[in-house]
Short mmCIF file of C-alpha atoms and ligand atoms in Angstrom, two decimals:
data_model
loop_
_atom_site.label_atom_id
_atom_site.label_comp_id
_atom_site.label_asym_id
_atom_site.label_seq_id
_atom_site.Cartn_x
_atom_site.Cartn_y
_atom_site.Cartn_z
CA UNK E 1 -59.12 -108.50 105.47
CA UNK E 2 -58.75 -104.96 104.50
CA UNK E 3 -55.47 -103.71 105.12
CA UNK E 4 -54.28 -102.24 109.30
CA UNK E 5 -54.33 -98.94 109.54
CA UNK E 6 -50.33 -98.19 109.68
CA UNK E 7 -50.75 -95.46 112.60
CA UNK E 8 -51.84 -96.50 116.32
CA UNK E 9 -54.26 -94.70 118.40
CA UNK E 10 -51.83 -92.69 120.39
CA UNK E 11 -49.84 -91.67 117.12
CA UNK E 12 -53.24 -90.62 115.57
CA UNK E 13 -53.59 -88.33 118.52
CA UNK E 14 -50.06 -87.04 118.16
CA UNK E 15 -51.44 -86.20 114.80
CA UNK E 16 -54.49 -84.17 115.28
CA UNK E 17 -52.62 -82.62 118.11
CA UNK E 18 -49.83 -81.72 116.24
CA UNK E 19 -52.41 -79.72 113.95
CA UNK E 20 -53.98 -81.98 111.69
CA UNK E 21 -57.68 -81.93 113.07
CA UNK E 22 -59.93 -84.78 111.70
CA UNK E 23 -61.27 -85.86 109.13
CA UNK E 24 -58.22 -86.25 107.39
CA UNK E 25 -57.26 -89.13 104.61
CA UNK E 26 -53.96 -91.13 105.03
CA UNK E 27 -51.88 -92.62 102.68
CA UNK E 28 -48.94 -95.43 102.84
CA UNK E 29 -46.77 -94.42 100.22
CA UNK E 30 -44.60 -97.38 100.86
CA UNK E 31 -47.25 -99.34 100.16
CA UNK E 32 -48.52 -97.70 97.37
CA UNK E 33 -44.89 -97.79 96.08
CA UNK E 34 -44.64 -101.79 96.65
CA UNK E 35 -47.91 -102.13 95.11
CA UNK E 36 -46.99 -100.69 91.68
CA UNK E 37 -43.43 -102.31 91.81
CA UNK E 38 -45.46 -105.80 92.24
CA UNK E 39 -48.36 -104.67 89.13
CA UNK E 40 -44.99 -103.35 86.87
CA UNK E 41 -43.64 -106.84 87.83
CA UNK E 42 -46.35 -108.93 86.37
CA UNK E 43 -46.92 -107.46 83.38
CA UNK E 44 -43.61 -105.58 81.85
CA UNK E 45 -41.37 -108.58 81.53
CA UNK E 46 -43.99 -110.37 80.07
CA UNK E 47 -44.87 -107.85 76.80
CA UNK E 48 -42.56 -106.33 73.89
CA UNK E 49 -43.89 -102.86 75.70
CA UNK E 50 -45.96 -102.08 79.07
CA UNK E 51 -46.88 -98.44 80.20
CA UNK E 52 -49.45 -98.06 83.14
CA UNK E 53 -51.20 -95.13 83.12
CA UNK E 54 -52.41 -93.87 86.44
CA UNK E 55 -56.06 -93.01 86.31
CA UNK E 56 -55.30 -89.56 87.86
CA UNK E 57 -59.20 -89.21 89.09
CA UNK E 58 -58.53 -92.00 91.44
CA UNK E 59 -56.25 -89.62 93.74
CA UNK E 60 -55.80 -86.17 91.82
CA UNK E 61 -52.89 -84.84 94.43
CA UNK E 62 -49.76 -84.20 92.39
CA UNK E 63 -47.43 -85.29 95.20
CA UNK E 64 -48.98 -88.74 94.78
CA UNK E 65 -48.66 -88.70 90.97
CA UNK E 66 -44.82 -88.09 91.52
CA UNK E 67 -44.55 -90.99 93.59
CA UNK E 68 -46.10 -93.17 90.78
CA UNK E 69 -44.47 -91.34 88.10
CA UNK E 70 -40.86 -92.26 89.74
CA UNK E 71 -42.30 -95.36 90.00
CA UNK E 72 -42.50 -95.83 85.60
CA UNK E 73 -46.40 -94.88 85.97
CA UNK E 74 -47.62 -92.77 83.86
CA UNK E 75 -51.29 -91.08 83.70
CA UNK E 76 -54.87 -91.56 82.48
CA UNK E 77 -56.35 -87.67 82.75
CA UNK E 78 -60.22 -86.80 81.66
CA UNK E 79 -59.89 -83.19 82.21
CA UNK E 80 -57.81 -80.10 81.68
CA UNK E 81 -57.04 -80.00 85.59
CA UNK E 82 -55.69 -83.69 85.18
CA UNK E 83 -53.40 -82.42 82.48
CA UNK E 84 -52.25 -79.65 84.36
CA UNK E 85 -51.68 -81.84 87.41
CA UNK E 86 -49.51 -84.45 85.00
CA UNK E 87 -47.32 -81.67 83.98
CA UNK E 88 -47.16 -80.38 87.85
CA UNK E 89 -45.51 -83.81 88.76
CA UNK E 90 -43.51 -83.96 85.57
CA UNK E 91 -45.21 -86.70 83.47
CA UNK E 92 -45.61 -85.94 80.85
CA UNK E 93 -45.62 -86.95 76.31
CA UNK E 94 -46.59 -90.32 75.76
CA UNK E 95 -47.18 -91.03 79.41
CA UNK E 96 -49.99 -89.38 79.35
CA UNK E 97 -53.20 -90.75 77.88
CA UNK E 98 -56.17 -88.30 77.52
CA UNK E 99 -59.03 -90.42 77.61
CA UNK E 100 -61.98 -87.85 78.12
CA UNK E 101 -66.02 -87.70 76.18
CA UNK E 102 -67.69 -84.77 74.98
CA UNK E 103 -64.07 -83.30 75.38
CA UNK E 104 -63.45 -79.71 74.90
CA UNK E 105 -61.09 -77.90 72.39
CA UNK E 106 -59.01 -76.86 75.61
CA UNK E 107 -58.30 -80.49 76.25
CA UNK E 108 -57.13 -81.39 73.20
CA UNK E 109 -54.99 -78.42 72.89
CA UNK E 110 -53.28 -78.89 75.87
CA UNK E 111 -53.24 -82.63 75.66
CA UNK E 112 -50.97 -81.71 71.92
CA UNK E 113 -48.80 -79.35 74.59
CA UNK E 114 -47.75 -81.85 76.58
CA UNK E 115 -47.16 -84.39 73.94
CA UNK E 116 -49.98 -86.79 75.02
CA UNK E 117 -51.67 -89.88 73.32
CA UNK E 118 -55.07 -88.49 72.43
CA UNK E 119 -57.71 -91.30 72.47
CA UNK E 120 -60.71 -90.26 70.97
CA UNK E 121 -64.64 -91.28 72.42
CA UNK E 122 -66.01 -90.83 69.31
CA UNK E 123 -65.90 -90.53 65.35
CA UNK E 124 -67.31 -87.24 65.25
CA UNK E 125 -64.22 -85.71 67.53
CA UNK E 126 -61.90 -86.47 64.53
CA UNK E 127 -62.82 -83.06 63.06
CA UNK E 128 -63.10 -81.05 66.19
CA UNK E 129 -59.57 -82.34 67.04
CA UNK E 130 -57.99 -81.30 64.21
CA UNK E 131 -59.46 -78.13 64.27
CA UNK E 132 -58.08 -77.44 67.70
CA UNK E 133 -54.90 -78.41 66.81
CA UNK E 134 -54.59 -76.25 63.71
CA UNK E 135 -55.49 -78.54 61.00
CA UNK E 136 -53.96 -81.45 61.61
CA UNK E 137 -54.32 -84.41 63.23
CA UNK E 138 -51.42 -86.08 65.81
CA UNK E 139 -49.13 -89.17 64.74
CA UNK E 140 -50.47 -91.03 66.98
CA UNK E 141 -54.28 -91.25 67.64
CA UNK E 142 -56.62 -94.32 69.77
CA UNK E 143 -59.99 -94.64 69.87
CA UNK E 144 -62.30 -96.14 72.65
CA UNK E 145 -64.02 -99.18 71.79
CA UNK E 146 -67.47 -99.92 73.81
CA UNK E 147 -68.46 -103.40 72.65
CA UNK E 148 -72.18 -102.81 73.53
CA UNK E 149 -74.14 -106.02 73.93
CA UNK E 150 -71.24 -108.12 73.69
CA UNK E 151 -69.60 -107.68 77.00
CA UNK E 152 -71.71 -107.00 80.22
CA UNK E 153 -71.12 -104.30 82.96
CA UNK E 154 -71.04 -104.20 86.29
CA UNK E 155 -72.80 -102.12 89.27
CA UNK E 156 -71.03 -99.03 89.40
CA UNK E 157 -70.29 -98.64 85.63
CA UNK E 158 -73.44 -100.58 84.07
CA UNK E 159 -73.92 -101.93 80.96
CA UNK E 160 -71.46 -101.02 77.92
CA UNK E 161 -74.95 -100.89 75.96
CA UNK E 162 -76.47 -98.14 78.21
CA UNK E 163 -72.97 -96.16 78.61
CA UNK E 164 -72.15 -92.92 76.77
CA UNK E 165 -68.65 -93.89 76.12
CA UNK E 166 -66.81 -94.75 73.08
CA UNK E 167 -67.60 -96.14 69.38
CA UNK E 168 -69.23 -98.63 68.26
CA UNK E 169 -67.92 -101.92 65.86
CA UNK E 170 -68.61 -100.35 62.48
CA UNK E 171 -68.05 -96.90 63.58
CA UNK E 172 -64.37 -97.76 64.71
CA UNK E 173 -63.22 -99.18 61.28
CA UNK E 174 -64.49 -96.04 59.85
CA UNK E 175 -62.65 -93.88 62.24
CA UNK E 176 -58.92 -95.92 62.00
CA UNK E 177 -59.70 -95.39 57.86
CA UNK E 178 -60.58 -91.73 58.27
CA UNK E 179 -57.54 -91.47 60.42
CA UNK E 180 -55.33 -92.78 58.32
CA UNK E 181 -56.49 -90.94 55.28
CA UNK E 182 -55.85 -88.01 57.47
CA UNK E 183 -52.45 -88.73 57.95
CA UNK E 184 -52.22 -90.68 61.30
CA UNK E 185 -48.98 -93.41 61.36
CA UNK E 186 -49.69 -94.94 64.74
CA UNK E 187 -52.40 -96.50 66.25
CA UNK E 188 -53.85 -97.28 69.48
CA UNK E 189 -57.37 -99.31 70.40
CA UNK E 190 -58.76 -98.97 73.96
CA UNK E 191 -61.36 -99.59 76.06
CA UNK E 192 -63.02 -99.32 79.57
CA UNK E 193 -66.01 -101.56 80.37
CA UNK E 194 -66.25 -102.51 83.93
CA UNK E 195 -65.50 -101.21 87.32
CA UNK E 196 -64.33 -102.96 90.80
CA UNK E 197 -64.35 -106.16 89.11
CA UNK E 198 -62.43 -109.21 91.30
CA UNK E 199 -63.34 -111.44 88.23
CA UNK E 200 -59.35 -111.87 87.58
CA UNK E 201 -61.69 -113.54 84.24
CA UNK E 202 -63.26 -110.90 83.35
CA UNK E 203 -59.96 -108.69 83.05
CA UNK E 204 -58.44 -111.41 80.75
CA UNK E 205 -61.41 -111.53 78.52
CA UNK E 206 -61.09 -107.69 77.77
CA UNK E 207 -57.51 -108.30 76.93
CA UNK E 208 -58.82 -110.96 74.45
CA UNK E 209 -61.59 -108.62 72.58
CA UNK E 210 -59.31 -105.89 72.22
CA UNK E 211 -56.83 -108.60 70.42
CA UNK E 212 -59.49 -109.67 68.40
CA UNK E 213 -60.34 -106.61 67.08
CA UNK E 214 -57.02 -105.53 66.98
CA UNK E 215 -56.36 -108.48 64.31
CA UNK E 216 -59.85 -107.80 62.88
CA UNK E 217 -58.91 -104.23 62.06
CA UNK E 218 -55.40 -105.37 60.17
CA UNK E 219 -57.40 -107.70 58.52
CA UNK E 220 -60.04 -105.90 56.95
CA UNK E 221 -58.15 -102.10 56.64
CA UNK E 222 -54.28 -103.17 56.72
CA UNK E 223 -54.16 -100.58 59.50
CA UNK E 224 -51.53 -102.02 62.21
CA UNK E 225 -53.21 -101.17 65.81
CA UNK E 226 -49.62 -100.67 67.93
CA UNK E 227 -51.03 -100.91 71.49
CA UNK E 228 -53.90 -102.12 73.00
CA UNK E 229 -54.81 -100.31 76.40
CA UNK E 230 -56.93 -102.26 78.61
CA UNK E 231 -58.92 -99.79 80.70
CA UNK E 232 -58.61 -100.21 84.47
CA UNK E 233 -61.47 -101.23 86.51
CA UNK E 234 -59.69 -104.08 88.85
CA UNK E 235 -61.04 -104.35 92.11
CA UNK E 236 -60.31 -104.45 95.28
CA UNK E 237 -61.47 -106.21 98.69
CA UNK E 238 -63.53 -103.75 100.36
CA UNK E 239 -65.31 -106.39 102.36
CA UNK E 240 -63.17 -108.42 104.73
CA UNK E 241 -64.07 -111.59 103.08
CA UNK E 242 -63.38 -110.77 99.27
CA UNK E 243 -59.58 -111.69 98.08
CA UNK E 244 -57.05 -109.68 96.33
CA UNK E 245 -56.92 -110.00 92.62
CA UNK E 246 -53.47 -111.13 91.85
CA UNK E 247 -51.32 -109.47 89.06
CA UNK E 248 -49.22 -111.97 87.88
CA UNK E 249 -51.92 -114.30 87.12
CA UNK E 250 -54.09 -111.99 84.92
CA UNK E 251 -50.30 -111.08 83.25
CA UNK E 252 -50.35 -114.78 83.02
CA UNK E 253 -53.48 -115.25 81.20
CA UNK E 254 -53.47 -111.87 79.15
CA UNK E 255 -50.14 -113.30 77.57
CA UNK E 256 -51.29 -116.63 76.81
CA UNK E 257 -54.06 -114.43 74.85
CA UNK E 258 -50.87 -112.32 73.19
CA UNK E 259 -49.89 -115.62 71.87
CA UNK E 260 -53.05 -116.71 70.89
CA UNK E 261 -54.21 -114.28 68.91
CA UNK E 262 -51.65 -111.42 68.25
CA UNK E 263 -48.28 -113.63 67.29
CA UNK E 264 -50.13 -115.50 64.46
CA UNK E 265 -52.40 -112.34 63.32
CA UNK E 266 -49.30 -110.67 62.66
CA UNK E 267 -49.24 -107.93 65.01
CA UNK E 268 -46.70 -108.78 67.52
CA UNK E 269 -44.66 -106.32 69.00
CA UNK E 270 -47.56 -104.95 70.40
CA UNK E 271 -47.46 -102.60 73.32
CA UNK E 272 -50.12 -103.29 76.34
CA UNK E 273 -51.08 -100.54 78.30
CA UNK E 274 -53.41 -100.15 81.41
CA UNK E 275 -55.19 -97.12 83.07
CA UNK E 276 -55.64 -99.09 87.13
CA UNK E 277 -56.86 -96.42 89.29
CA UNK E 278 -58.61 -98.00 92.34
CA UNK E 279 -56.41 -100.96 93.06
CA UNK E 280 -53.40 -98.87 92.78
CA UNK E 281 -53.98 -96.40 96.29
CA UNK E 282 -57.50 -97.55 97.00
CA UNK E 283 -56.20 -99.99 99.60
CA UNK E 284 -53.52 -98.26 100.99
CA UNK E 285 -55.74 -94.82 101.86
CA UNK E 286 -57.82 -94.42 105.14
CA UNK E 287 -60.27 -91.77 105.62
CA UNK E 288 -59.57 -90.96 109.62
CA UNK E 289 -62.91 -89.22 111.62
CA UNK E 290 -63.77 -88.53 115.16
CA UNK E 291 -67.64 -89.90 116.66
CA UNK E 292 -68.52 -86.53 118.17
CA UNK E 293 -72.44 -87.68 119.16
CA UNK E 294 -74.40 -90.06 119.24
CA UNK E 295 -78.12 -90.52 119.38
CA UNK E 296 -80.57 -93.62 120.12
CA UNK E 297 -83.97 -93.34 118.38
CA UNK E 298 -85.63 -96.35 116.44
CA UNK E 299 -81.84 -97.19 115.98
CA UNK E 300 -78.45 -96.32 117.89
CA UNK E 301 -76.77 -93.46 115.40
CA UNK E 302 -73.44 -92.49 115.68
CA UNK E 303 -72.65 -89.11 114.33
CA UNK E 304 -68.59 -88.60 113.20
CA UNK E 305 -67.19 -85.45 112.03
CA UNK E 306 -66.80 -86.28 108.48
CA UNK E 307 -69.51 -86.64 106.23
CA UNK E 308 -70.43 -87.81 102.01
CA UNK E 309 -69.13 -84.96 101.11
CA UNK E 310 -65.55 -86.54 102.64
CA UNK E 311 -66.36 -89.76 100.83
CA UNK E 312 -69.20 -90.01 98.70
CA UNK E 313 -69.32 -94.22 97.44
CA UNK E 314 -71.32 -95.49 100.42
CA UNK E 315 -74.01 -93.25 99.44
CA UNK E 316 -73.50 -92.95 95.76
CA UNK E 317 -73.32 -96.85 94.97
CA UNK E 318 -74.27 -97.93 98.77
CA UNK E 319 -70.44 -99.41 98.78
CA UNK E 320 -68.83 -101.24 102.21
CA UNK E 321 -65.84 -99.35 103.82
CA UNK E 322 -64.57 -101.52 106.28
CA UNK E 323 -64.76 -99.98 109.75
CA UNK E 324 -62.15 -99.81 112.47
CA UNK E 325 -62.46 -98.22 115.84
CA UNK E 326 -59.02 -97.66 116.76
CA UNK E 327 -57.79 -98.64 120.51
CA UNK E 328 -60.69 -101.28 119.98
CA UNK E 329 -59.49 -103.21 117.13
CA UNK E 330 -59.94 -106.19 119.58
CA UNK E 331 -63.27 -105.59 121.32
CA UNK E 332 -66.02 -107.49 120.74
CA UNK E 333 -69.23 -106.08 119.35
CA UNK E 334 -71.83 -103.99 120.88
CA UNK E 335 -75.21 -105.94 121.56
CA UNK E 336 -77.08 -104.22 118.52
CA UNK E 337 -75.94 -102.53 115.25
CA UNK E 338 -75.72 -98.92 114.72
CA UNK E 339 -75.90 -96.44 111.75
CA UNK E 340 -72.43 -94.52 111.00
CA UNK E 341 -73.96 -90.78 110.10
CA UNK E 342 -72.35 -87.82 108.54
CA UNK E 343 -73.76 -84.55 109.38
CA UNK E 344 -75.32 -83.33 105.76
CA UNK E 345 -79.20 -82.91 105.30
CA UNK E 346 -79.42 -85.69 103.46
CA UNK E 347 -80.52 -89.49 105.04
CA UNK E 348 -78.22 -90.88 102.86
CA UNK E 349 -75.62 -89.13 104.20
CA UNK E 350 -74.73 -93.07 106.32
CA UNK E 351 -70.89 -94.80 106.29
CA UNK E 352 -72.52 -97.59 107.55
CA UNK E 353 -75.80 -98.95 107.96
CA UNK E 354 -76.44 -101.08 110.56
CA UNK E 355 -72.98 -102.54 110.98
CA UNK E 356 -71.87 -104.40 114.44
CA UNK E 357 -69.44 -102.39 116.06
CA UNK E 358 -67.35 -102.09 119.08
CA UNK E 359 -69.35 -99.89 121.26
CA UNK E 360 -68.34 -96.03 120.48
CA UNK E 361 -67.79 -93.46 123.02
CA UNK E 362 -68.01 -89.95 121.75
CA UNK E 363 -64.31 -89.07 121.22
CA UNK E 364 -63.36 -92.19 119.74
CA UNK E 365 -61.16 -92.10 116.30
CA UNK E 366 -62.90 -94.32 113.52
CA UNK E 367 -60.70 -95.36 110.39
CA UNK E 368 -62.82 -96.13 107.30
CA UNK E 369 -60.80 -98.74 105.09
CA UNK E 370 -60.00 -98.82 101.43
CA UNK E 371 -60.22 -94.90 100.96
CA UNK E 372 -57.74 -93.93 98.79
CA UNK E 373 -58.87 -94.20 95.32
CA UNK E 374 -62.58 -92.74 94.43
CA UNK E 375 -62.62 -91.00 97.92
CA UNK E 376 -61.01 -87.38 98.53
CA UNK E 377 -61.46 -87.22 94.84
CA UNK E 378 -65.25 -87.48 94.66
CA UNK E 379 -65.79 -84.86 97.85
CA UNK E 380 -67.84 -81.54 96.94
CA UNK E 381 -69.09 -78.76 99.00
CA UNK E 382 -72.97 -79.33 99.46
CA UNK E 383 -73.63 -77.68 102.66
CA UNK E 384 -70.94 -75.61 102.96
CA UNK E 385 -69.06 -78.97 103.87
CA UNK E 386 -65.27 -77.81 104.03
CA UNK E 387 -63.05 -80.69 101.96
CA UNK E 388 -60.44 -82.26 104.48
CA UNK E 389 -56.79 -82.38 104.17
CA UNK E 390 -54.78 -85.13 102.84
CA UNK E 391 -51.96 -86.83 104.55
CA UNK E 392 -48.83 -88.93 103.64
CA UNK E 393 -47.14 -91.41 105.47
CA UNK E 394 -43.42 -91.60 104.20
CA UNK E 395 -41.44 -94.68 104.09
CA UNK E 396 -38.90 -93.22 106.68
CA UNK E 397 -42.19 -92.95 109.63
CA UNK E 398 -43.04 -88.86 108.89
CA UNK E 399 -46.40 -87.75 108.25
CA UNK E 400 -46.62 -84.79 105.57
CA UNK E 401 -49.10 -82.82 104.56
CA UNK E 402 -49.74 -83.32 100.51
CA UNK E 403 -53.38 -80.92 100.76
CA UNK E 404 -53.97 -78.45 103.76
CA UNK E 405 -57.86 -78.64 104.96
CA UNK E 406 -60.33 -76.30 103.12
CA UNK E 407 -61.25 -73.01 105.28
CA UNK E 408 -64.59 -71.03 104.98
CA UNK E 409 -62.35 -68.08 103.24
CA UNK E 410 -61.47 -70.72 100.09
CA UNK E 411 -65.18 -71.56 100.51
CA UNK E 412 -66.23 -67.70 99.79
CA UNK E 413 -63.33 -66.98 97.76
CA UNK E 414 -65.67 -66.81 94.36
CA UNK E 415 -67.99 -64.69 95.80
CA UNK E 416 -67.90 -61.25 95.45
CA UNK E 417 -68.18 -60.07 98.99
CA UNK E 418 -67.02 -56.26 98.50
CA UNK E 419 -70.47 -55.78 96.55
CA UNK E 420 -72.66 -57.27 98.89
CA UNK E 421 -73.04 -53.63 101.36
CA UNK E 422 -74.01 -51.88 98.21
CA UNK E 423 -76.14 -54.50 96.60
CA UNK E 424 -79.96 -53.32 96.54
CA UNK E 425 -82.87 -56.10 96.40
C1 LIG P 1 -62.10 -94.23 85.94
C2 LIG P 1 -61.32 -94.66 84.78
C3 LIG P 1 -60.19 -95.46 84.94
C4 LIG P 1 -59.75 -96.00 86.28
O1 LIG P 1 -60.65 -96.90 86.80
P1 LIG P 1 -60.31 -97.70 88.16
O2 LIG P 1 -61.59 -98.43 88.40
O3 LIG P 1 -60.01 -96.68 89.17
O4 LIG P 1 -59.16 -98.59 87.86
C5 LIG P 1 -59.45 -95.77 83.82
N1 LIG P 1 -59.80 -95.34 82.60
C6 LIG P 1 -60.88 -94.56 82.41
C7 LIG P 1 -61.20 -94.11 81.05
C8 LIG P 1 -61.69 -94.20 83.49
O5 LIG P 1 -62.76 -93.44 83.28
#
């Protein structure tokens, strides 16, 4: 089952009375702080080095990097504003991994700032790069690896083929030579290929290709690859009858691979690193909304105050949030199904379509499940929507605020109101 909603109803009112209006998202940080104690715990003791690098798209709210950072985390950043946000919660050299495409000269150059591994998407960044950074390249460089036809995707990332990211086989021997030639001592190999997967399989076999090539490359260039970093992509149980992957036994498995392939190809110690995004706050963040109408047509609708632009992956990749009416966690099921609608002008705009719920009164608070990883993140503005505020739950029973709610005035902040009187048409 997805995880309870830690507040009750009547502290949920105490909330929004107490200021915080809905929608709001709400996150366990104890839980989110046992959760990477229990990922650290299966994997560190088990490798010569481990580093988890916090996929700072997941939940890019520097209070909640610092939680993970004083946890050992460190970060995964694609942009400049992840950078900035890494050095806002204080992680920062080789905790940081900028894994970005089509990346920008700012990236790199502030990536080189703040000490950071660089992994590049492609062979043709290796000038570009050193360009930005003056004519050199870093001591340490990593490339992405996408295996192609070899490995196969999943829904929400698709096929490695038929992605833009990374090099391919051939490319990536040329790039650790030209690397090396260039002056590069240390080397890292990565790659991402799948998303959500609960295949604990599928996570172990990635492990296993990147050894392979790993031992591959030393073979046929004599380069030394020095860490491997696995990507994230591990799921989690969004529907009530999918399990939990469980850590230790993918450790398990990616260290029986270790001593498969990397002890006798010569490369051991190597350092494993991992970039887990989703399965680190995903299950322990709730996106909280009021049903404010409700409407019965061919179907029953019930319309809440949030909307896609508060969390976008039910109508993005048509994904299952688990749905709790709170106060009526117990009640059995209205007669028919209804459809959980957002306000935007957009049909798609549905948290749920044609679940079995208790029946909702206007009024009544809804918590949608699994929202903390992939969910504040992805919200925009389309419509004027206003992007909610963001909660925390500390271990001691407070409720903080970590992101005040957007206003109209932030909305219209770009636009150059004081012209408008004077502006002819
Ligand atoms: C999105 C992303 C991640 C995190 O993925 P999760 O599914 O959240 O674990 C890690 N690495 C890269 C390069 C990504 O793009």
């Amino acid at each position: 089952m997805p995880r309870p909603f830690p507040l009750t109803l009547p502290q949920t009112e105490t909330l929004v009375a107490a200021g915080h209006p809905t929608p709001f998202h709400l996150y366990d940080e104890a839980a989110i702080r046992a959760n990477a104690r229990a990922l650290t715990a299966a994997f560190a003791p088990r490798f010569p080095a481990f580093v988890q690098h916090f996929a700072v798209k997941a939940t890019p709210n520097p209070f909640l990097l610092r939680i993970l950072a004083s946890e050992g985390f460190g970060a995964d950043c694609s942009s400049l504003a992840e950078l900035r946000l890494c050095d806002l919660a204080g992680i920062r050299g080789r905790l940081i991994m900028l894994t970005s495409n089509d990346t920008p000269d700012e990236e790199f150059v502030e990536a080189a700032r703040l000490g950071a591994i660089i992994n590049l998407d492609d062979l043709s960044l290796v000038d570009p790069l050193r360009a930005a950074l003056g004519g050199h390249l870093p001591d340490t460089l990593s490339f992405r690896y996408n295996p192609g036809p070899l490995r196969d995707g999943n829904a929400i990332i698709g096929k490695p083929e038929e992605a833009k990211y990374g090099l391919t086989r051939p490319q990536l021997f040329e790039a650790y030579r030209r690397a090396a030639a260039l002056g590069v001592t240390t080397f890292g190999l990565h790659t991402m290929v799948v998303s959500n997967e609960l295949d604990p399989a599928y996570h172990v076999e990635t492990a296993r290709m990147l050894f392979e090539l790993a031992a591959d490359i030393l073979r046929e260039t004599g380069i030394r690859i020095s860490f491997v970093n696995t990507g994230g992509g591990l799921g989690i149980p969004y529907r009530p009858d999918q399990r939990p992957l469980d850590y230790d036994e993918i450790a398990r498995a990616v260290r029986a691979a270790y001593d498969a392939i990397i002890v006798p190809a010569g490369l051991d110690p190597l350092a494993l690193h991992m970039e887990c995004g989703r399965c680190i706050t995903g299950p322990y963040g709730w996106l909280v909304t009021r049903a404010i109408r409700h409407k019965d047509t061919y179907r029953r609708y019930v319309g809440v105050d949030a909307c896609m632009a508060d969390l976008m992956r039910p109508a993005l990749y048509g994904a299952y949030h688990h749905i709790t009416v709170l106060g009526k966690e117990d009640a059995p099921p209205a007669p028919a199904p209804v459809d959980v609608v957002g306000s935007l002008c957009e049909n798609n705009d549905k948290f749920a379509i044609q679940r079995l719920l208790p029946p909702i009164a206007d009024g009544d608070l809804l918590v949608l499940h699994d929202a903390g990883a992939h969910g504040h993140a992805m919200g925009f503005n389309y419509n004027g929507k206003l992007r909610h505020a963001e909660l925390l739950l500390r271990p001691d029973g407070t409720v903080v605020e970590i992101r005040r709610a957007e206003t109209l005035d932030d909305l219209f902040a770009t636009l150059p109101l004081a012209d408008l009187p004077a502006f002819s048409v």
